[in-house]
Coordinates of C-alpha atoms in Angstrom, one line a residue:
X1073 CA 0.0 0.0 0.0
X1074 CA 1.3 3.3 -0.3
X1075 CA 2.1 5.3 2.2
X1076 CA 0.6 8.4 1.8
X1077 CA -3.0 7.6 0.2
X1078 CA -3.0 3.9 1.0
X1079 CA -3.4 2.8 -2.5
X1080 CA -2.6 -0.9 -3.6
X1081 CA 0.7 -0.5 -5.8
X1082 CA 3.4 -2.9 -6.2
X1083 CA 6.6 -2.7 -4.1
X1084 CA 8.7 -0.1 -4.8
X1085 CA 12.1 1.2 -2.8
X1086 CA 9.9 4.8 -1.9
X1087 CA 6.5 2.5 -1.3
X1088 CA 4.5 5.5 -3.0
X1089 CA 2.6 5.7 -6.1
X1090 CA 3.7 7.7 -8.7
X1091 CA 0.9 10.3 -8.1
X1092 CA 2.1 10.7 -4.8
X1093 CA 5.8 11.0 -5.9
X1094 CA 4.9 13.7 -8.3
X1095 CA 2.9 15.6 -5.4
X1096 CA 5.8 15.9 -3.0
X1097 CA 8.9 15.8 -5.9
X1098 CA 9.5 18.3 -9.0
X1099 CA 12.5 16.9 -10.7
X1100 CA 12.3 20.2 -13.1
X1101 CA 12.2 22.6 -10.8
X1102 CA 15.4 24.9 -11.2
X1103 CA 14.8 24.6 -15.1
X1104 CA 13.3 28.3 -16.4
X1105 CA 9.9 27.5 -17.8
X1106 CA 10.0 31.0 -20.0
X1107 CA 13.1 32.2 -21.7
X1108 CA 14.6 34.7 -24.3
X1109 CA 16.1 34.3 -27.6
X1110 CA 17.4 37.2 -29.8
X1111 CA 16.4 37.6 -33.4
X1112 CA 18.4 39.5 -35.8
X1113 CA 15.3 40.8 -38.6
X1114 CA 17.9 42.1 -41.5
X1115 CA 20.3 38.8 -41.7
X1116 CA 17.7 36.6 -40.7
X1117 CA 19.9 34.7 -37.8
X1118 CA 19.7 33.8 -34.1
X1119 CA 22.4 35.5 -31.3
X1120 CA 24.1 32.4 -29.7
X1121 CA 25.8 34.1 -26.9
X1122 CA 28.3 35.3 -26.3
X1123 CA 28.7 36.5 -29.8
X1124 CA 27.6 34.3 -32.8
X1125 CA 25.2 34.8 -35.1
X1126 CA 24.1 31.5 -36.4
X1127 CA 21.3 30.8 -39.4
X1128 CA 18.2 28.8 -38.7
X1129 CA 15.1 28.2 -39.9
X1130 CA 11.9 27.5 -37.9
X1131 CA 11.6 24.0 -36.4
X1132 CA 15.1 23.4 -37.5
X1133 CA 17.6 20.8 -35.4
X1134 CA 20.1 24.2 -35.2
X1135 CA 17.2 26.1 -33.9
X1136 CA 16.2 23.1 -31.2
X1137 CA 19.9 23.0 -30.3
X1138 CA 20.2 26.7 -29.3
X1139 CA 17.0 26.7 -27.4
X1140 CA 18.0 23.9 -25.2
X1141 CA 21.8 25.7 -24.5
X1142 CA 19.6 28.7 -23.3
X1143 CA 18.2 26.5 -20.2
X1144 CA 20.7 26.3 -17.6
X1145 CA 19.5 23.8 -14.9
X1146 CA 19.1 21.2 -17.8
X1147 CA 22.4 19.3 -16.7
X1148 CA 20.9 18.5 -13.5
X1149 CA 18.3 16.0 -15.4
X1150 CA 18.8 13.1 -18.1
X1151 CA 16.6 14.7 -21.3
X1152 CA 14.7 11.8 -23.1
X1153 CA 13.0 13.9 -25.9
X1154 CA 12.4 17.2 -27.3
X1155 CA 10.3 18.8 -29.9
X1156 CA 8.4 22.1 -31.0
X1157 CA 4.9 23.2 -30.4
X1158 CA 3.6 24.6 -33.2
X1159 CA 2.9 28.5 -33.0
X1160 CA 2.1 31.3 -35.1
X1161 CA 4.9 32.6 -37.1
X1162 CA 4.4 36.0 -36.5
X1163 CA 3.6 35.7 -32.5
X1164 CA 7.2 35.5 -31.7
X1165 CA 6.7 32.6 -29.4
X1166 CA 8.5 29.4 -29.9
X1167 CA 7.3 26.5 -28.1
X1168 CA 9.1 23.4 -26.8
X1169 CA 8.2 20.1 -25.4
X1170 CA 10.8 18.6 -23.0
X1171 CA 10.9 15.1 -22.0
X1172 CA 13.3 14.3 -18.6
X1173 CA 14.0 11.8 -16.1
X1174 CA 15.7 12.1 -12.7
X1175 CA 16.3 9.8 -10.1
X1176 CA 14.2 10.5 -6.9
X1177 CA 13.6 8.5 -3.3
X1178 CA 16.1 5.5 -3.1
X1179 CA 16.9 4.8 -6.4
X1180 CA 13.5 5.8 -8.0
X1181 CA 13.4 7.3 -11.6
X1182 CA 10.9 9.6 -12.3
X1183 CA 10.1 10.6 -16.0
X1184 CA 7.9 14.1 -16.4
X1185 CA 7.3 16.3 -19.2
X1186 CA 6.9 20.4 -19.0
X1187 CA 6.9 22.9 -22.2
X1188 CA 9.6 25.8 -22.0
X1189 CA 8.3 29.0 -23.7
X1190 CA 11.0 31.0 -25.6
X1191 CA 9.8 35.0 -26.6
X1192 CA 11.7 36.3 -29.3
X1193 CA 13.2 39.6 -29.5
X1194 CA 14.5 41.4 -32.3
X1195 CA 18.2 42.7 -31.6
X1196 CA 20.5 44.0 -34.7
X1197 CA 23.8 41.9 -35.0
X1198 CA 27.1 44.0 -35.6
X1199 CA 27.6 43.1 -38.7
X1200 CA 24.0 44.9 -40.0
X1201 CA 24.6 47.8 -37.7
X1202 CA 27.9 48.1 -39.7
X1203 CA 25.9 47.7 -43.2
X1204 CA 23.1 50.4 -42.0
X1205 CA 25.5 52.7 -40.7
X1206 CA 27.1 53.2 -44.3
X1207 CA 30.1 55.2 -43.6
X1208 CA 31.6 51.9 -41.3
X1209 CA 34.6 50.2 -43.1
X1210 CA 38.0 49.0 -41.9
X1211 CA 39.2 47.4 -45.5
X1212 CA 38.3 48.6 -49.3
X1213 CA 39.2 47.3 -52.7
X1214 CA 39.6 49.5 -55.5
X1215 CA 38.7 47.2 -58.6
X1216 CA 40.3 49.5 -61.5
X1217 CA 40.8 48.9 -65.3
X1218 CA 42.2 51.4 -67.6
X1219 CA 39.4 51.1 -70.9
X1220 CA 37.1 53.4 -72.7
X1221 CA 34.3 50.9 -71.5
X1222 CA 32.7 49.2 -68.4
X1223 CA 32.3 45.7 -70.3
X1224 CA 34.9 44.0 -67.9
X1225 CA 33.0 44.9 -64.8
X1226 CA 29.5 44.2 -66.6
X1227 CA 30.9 40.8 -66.6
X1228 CA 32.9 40.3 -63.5
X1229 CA 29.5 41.4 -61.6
X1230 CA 27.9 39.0 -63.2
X1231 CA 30.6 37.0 -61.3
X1232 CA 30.7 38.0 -58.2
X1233 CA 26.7 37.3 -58.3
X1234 CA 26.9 33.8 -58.9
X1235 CA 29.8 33.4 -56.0
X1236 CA 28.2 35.4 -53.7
X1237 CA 32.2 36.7 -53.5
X1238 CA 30.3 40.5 -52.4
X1239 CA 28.5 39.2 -49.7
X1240 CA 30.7 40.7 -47.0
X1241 CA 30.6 44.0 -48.5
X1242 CA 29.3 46.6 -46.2
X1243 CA 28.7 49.1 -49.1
X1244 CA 29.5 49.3 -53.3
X1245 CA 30.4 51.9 -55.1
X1246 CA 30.4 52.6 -58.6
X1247 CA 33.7 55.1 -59.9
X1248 CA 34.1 56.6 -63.3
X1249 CA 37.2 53.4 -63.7
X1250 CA 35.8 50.8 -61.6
X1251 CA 34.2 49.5 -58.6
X1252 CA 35.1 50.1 -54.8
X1253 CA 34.1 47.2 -52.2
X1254 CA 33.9 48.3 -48.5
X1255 CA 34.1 45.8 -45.8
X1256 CA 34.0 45.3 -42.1
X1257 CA 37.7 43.5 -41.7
X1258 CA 40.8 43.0 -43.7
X1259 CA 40.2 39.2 -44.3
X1260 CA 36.9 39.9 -46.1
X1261 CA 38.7 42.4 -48.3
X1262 CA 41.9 40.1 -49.2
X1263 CA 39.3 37.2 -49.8
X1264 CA 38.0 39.2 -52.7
X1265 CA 41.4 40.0 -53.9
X1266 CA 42.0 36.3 -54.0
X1267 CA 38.8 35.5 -56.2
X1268 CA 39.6 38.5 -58.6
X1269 CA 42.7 36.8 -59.5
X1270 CA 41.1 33.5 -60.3
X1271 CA 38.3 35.2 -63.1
X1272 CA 40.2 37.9 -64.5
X1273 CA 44.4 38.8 -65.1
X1274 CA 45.2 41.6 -62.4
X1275 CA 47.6 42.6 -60.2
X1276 CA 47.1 44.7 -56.8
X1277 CA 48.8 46.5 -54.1
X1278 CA 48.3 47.4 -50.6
X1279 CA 48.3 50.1 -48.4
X1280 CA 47.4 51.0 -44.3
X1281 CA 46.5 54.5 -43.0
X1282 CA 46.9 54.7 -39.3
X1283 CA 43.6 56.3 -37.6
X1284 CA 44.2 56.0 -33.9
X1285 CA 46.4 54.5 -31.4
X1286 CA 46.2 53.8 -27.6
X1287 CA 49.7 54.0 -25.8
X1288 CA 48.4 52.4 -22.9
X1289 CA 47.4 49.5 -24.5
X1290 CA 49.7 49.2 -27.7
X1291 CA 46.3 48.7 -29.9
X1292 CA 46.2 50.5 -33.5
X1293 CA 43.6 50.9 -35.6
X1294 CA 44.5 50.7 -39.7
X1295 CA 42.2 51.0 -42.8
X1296 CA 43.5 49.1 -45.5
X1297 CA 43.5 49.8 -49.1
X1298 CA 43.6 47.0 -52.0
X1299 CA 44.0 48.6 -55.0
X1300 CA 43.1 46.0 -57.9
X1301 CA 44.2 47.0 -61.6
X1302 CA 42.7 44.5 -64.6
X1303 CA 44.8 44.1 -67.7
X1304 CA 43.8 47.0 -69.9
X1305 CA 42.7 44.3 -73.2
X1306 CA 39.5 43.2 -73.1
X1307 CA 37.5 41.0 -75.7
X1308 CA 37.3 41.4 -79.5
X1309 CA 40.4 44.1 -79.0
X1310 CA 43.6 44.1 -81.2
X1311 CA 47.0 43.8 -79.8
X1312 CA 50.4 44.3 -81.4
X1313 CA 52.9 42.0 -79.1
X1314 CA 56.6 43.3 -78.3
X1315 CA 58.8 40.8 -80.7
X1316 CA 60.1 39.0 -77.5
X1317 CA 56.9 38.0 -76.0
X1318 CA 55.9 36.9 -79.3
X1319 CA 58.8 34.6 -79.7
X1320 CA 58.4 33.3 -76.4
X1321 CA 54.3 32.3 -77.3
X1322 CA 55.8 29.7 -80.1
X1323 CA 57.0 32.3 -83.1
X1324 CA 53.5 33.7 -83.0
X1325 CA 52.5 36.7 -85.3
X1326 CA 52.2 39.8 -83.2
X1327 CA 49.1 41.4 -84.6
X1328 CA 46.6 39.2 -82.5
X1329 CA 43.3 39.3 -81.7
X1330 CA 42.0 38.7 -77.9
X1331 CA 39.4 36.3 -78.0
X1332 CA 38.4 35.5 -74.2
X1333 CA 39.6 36.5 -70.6
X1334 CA 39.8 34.4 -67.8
X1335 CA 42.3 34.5 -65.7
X1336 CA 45.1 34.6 -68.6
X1337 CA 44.3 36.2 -71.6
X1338 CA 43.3 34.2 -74.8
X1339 CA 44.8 35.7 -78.1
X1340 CA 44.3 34.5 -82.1
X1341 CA 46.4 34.8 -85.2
X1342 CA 44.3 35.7 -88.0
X1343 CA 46.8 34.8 -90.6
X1344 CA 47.4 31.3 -89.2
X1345 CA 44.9 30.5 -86.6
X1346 CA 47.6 30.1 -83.8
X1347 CA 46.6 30.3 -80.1
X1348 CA 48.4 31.4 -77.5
X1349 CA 47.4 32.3 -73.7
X1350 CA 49.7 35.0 -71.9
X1351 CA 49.6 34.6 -67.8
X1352 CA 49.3 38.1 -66.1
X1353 CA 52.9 38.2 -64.6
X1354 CA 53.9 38.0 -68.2
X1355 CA 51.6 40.4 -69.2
X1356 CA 53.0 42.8 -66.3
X1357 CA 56.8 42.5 -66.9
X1358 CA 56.2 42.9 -70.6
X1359 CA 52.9 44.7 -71.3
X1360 CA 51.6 45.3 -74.8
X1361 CA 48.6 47.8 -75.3
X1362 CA 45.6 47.6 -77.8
X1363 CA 46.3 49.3 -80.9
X1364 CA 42.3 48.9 -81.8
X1365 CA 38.9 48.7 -79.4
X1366 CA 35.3 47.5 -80.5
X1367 CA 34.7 51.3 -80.7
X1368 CA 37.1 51.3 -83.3
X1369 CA 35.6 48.9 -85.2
X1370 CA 34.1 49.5 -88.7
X1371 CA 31.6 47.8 -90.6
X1372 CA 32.6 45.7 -93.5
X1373 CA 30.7 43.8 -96.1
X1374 CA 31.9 40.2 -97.2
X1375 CA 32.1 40.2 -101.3
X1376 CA 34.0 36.8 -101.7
X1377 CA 35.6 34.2 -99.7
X1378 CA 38.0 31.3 -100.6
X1379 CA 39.0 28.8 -98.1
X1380 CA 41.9 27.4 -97.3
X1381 CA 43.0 24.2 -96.8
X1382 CA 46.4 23.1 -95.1
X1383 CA 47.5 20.1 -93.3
X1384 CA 49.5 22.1 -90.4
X1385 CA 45.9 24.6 -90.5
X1386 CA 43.9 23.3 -87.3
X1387 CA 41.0 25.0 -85.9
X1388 CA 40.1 24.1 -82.6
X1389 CA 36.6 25.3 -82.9
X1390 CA 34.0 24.6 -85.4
X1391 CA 33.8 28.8 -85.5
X1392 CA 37.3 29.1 -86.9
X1393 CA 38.2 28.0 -90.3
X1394 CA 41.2 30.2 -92.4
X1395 CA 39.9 31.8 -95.2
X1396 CA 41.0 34.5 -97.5
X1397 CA 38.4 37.4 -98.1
X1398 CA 37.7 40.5 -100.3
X1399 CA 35.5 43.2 -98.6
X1400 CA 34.4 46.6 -99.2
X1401 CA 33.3 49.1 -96.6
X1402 CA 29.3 49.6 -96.2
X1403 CA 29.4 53.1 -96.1
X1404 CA 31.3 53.0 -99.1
X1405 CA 29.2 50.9 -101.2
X1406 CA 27.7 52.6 -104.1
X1407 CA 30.3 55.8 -103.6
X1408 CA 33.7 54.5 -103.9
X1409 CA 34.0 50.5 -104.2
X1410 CA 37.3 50.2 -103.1
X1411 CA 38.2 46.2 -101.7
X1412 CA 40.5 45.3 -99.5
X1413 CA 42.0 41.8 -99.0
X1414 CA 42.7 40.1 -95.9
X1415 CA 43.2 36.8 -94.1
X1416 CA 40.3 35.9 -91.4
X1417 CA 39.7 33.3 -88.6
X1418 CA 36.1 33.5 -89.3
X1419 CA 35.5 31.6 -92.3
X1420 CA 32.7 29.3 -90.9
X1421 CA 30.6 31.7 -89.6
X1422 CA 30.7 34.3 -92.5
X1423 CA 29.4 34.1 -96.0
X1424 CA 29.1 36.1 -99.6
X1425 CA 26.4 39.4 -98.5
X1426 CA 27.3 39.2 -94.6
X1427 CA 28.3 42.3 -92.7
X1428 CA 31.1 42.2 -90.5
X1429 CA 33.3 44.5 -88.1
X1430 CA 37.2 44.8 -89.0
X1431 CA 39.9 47.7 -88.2
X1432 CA 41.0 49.5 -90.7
X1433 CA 44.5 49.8 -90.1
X1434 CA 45.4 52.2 -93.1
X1435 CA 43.0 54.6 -92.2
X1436 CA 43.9 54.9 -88.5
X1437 CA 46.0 56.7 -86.5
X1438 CA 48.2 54.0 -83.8
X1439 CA 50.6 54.8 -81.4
X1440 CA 52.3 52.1 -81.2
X1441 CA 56.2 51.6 -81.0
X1442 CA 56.1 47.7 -81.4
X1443 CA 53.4 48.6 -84.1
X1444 CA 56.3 50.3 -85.9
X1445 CA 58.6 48.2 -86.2
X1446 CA 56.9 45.4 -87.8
X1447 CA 57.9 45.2 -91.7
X1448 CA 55.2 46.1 -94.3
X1449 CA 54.5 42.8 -95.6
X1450 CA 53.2 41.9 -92.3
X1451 CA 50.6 44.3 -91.7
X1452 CA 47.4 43.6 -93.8
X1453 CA 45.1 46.1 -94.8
X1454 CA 42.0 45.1 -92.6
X1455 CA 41.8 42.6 -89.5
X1456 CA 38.4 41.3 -89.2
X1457 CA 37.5 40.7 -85.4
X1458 CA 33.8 39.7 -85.4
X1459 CA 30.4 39.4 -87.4
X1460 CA 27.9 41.5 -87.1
X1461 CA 24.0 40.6 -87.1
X1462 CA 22.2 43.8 -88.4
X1463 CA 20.1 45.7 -86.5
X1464 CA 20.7 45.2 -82.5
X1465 CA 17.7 46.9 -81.9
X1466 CA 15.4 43.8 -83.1
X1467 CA 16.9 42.0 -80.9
X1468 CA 17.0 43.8 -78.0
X1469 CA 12.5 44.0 -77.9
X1470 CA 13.0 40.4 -78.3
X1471 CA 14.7 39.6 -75.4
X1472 CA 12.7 36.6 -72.6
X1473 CA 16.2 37.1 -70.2
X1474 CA 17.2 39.3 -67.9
X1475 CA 20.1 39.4 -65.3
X1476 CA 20.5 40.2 -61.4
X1477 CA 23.0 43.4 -60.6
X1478 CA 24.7 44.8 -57.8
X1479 CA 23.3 47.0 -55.1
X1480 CA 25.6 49.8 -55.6
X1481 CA 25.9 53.5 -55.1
X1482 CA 26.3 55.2 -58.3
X1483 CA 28.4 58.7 -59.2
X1484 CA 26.6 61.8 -59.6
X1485 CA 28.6 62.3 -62.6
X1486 CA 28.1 59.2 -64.5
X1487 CA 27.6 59.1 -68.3
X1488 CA 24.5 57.3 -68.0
X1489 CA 23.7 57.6 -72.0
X1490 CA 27.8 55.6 -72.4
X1491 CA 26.6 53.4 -69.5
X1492 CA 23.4 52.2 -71.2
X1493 CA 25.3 52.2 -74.4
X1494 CA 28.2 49.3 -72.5
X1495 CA 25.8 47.2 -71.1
X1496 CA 23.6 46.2 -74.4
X1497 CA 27.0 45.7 -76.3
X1498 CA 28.2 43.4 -73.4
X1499 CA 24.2 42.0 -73.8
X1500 CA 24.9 41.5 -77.3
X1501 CA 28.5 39.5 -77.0
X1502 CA 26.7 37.3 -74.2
X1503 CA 23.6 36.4 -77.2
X1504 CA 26.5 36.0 -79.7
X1505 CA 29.3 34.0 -77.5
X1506 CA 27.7 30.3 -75.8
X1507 CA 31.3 30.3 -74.7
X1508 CA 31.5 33.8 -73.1
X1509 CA 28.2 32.8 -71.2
X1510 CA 28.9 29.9 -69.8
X1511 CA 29.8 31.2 -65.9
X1512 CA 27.1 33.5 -66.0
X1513 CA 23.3 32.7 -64.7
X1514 CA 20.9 34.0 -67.2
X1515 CA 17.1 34.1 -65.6
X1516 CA 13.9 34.1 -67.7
X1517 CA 12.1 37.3 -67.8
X1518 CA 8.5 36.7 -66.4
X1519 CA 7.3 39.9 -67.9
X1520 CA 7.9 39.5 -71.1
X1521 CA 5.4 38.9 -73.6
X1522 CA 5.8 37.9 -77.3
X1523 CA 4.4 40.2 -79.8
X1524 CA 2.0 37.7 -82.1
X1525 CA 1.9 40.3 -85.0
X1526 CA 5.4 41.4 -85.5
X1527 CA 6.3 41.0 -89.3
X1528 CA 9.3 38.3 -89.0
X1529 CA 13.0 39.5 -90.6
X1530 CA 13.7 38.4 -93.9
X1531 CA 16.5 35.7 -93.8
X1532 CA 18.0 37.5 -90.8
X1533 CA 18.8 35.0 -87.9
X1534 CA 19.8 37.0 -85.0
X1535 CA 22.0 35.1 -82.1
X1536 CA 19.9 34.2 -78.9
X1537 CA 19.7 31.9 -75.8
X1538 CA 17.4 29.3 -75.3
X1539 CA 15.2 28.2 -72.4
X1540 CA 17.7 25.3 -71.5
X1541 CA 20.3 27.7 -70.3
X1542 CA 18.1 29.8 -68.2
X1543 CA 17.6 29.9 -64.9
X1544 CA 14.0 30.4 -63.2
X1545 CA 14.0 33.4 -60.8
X1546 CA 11.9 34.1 -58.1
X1547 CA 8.8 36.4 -59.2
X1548 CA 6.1 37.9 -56.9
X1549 CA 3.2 39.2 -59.0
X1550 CA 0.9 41.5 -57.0
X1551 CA -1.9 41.5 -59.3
X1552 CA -2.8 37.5 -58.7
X1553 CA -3.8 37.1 -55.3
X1554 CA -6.4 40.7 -55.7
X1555 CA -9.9 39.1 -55.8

């Protein structure tokens, strides 16, 4: 019997039922029924004290964890189970269910459950105090490239997007010659540096600036400066190598062509459809400048083409095939019907009646020492770089993509009419180039609507993406759920 409300029970070392045990014994008492977790609303984490900020989601095993570090008398007891209660979202309650055991009266366990009740308070971590605050930086890197055009950092944005390589960055800016990235520490700053020189040839150099020092303590406090500079040759741009360099890429020619950058810089011979690569402390102890920029570029129209065919000739891509062409300039036609004769790379891709872009070299004006120096017979008349597809402009209202950009702070004396101008050329080489695509994520545009009654072109077939290399992006629409 027991021996507080005589009931029959079976013999037991405390010889009391367990209602009786749980009258006169609390096993969780010294174990907070109601607790306090913090909440941070712009990073979307939870404080784990003394100072990290870790992600979780709702009902999550990270978020179970931290609740259950928050109760301090939880050592005393053996815990058997735990699980959420559900709540609202938006009550800032969360709710857990603990189960626990605890031995009680000569040797007696004693199992009870009890729910813990945690509010949730919203509390700004340091690192969002230091993004709000805007003028908060220990470390910047200057991201700089000498060009008449913004096509390289249209690019490398697209980049950094798809590594999330900016997501330190307590604020962007945009300059006239670059970007500038502000962050909270040094390492965050160098670990851009370090992915800038795996996507694109640069250099850079650092600097410190001394802002205050305690003599009591010995403690300093630097900024840092990381000044990035990007080879000054971007795509489709002519080069003229320095004789040496040339020699050293396997007796290359030196008029080139640059047809991709990664982290070296991809270069073409026209004449003979040699490759070469040049590594950016080559580039840097012997640099070569562009002697012609897609600006530069002038609009030719194909007349004939003869291809040729040579054993030691490879191409290695179905693009490139050597062929010898006659061309007249478009603006010309019908006035003065002057041709001119070249060698091209492009004999694939081109045909009789096609336009195409090519420096005129005769007609220009290059400062060039290495230029100079190269013998006559070596310098043609016209380098053709890249075809051209008509009229942009079709193309463009065509368009079902779109891509993400930077949140960045922009000049108040930006060219916006050049800026617009850069980013639908770099548009266009991203339709024409599957190859120059290929690292950046292209969404489909939600918006966009096919006109039905749109006359189609003639026999034009301008360059586009399809469906299987787009990405589906998140779109809200606020017109669907109005009823």
């Amino acid at each position: 019997l027991c021996c507080q409300c005589g009931t029959l029970i079976d013999a037991n070392p405390a010889n009391m039922c367990v209602g009786c045990i749980r009258a006169h014994v609390d096993i969780t008492e010294g174990i907070p029924k109601q607790s306090t977790v913090y909440f941070c609303r712009f990073c979307q984490r939870y404080l784990q004290p003394p100072s990290t900020w870790i992600q979780c989601s709702l009902e999550s095993r990270e978020l179970l964890a931290l609740c259950l570090k928050r109760l301090k008398g939880l050592t005393k007891v053996h815990l058997v189970d735990a699980g959420f209660i559900w709540t609202e979202p938006h009550s800032k309650r969360i709710k857990v269910k603990l189960t626990v055991q605890k031995e009680v009266l000569n040797s007696t366990i004693l199992q009870q459950q009890f729910t813990v009740e945690y509010v949730v308070h919203h509390q700004m971590c340091d690192e969002c105090q230091r993004r709000e605050a805007k003028d908060y930086w220990k470390a910047v890197c200057q991201v700089r490239q000498k060009t008449t055009h913004k096509k390289t950092f249209f690019y490398l944005e697209q980049l950094l997007i798809k590594h999330q390589a900016h997501s330190n960055a307590v604020k962007i800016s945009d300059e006239a010659n670059g970007l500038d990235f502000f962050f909270a520490s040094k390492d965050d700053s160098r670990k851009l540096v370090d992915f800038l020189q795996s996507v694109v040839p640069c250099r850079y150099k650092t600097s410190q600036h001394l802002m205050s020092h305690d003599c009591h303590s010995n403690i300093y406090n630097y900024k840092y400066t990381f000044s990035v500079e990007i080879v000054p040759v971007c795509k489709d741009d002519v080069v003229c190598l320095p004789l040496k360099v040339a020699h050293s890429l396997g007796n290359i020619g030196q008029l080139l062509i640059c047809t991709q950058i990664t982290n070296t810089i991809h270069l073409i011979d026209p004449t003979t459809l040699q490759t070469a690569s040049v590594q950016p402390d080559i580039f840097w102890k012997q640099p070569f400048h562009t002697i012609c920029t897609q600006k530069q570029l002038i609009e030719y129209m194909v007349l004939e083409i003869e291809f040729i065919e040579h054993k030691n000739v490879k191409s290695s891509s179905e693009k490139l095939k050597l062929a010898d062409v006659w061309v007249v300039k478009s603006r010309d036609l019908g006035i003065n019907d002057k041709q001119f004769h070249c060698r091209t790379h492009l004999g694939n891709i081109i045909s009789p009646g096609d336009t195409i872009l090519g420096f005129d070299i005769n007609g220009s004006n290059i400062n060039n020492d290495d230029f100079y120096k190269l013998p006559a017979r070596k310098v043609p008349d016209v380098i053709l770089v890249k075809k051209h597809y008509g009229d942009k402009r079709k193309g463009r209202r065509k368009r079902n993509w779109k891509l993400k950009s930077l949140k960045k702070e922009t000049n108040a004396n930006t060219d916006w009419e050049t800026n617009d101008m850069d980013y639908d050329n770099f548009l266009d080489d991203l339709e024409e180039d599957a190859a120059y695509r290929q690292n950046v994520n292209i969404y489909r545009d939600p918006k966009f609507k096919e006109n039905m009654n749109s006359v189609p072109d003639s026999g034009e077939q301008l360059p586009s993406i399809g469906l299987e290399e787009m990405l589906e992006d998140l779109y809200i629409d606020d017109d669907e759920d109005n009823d």
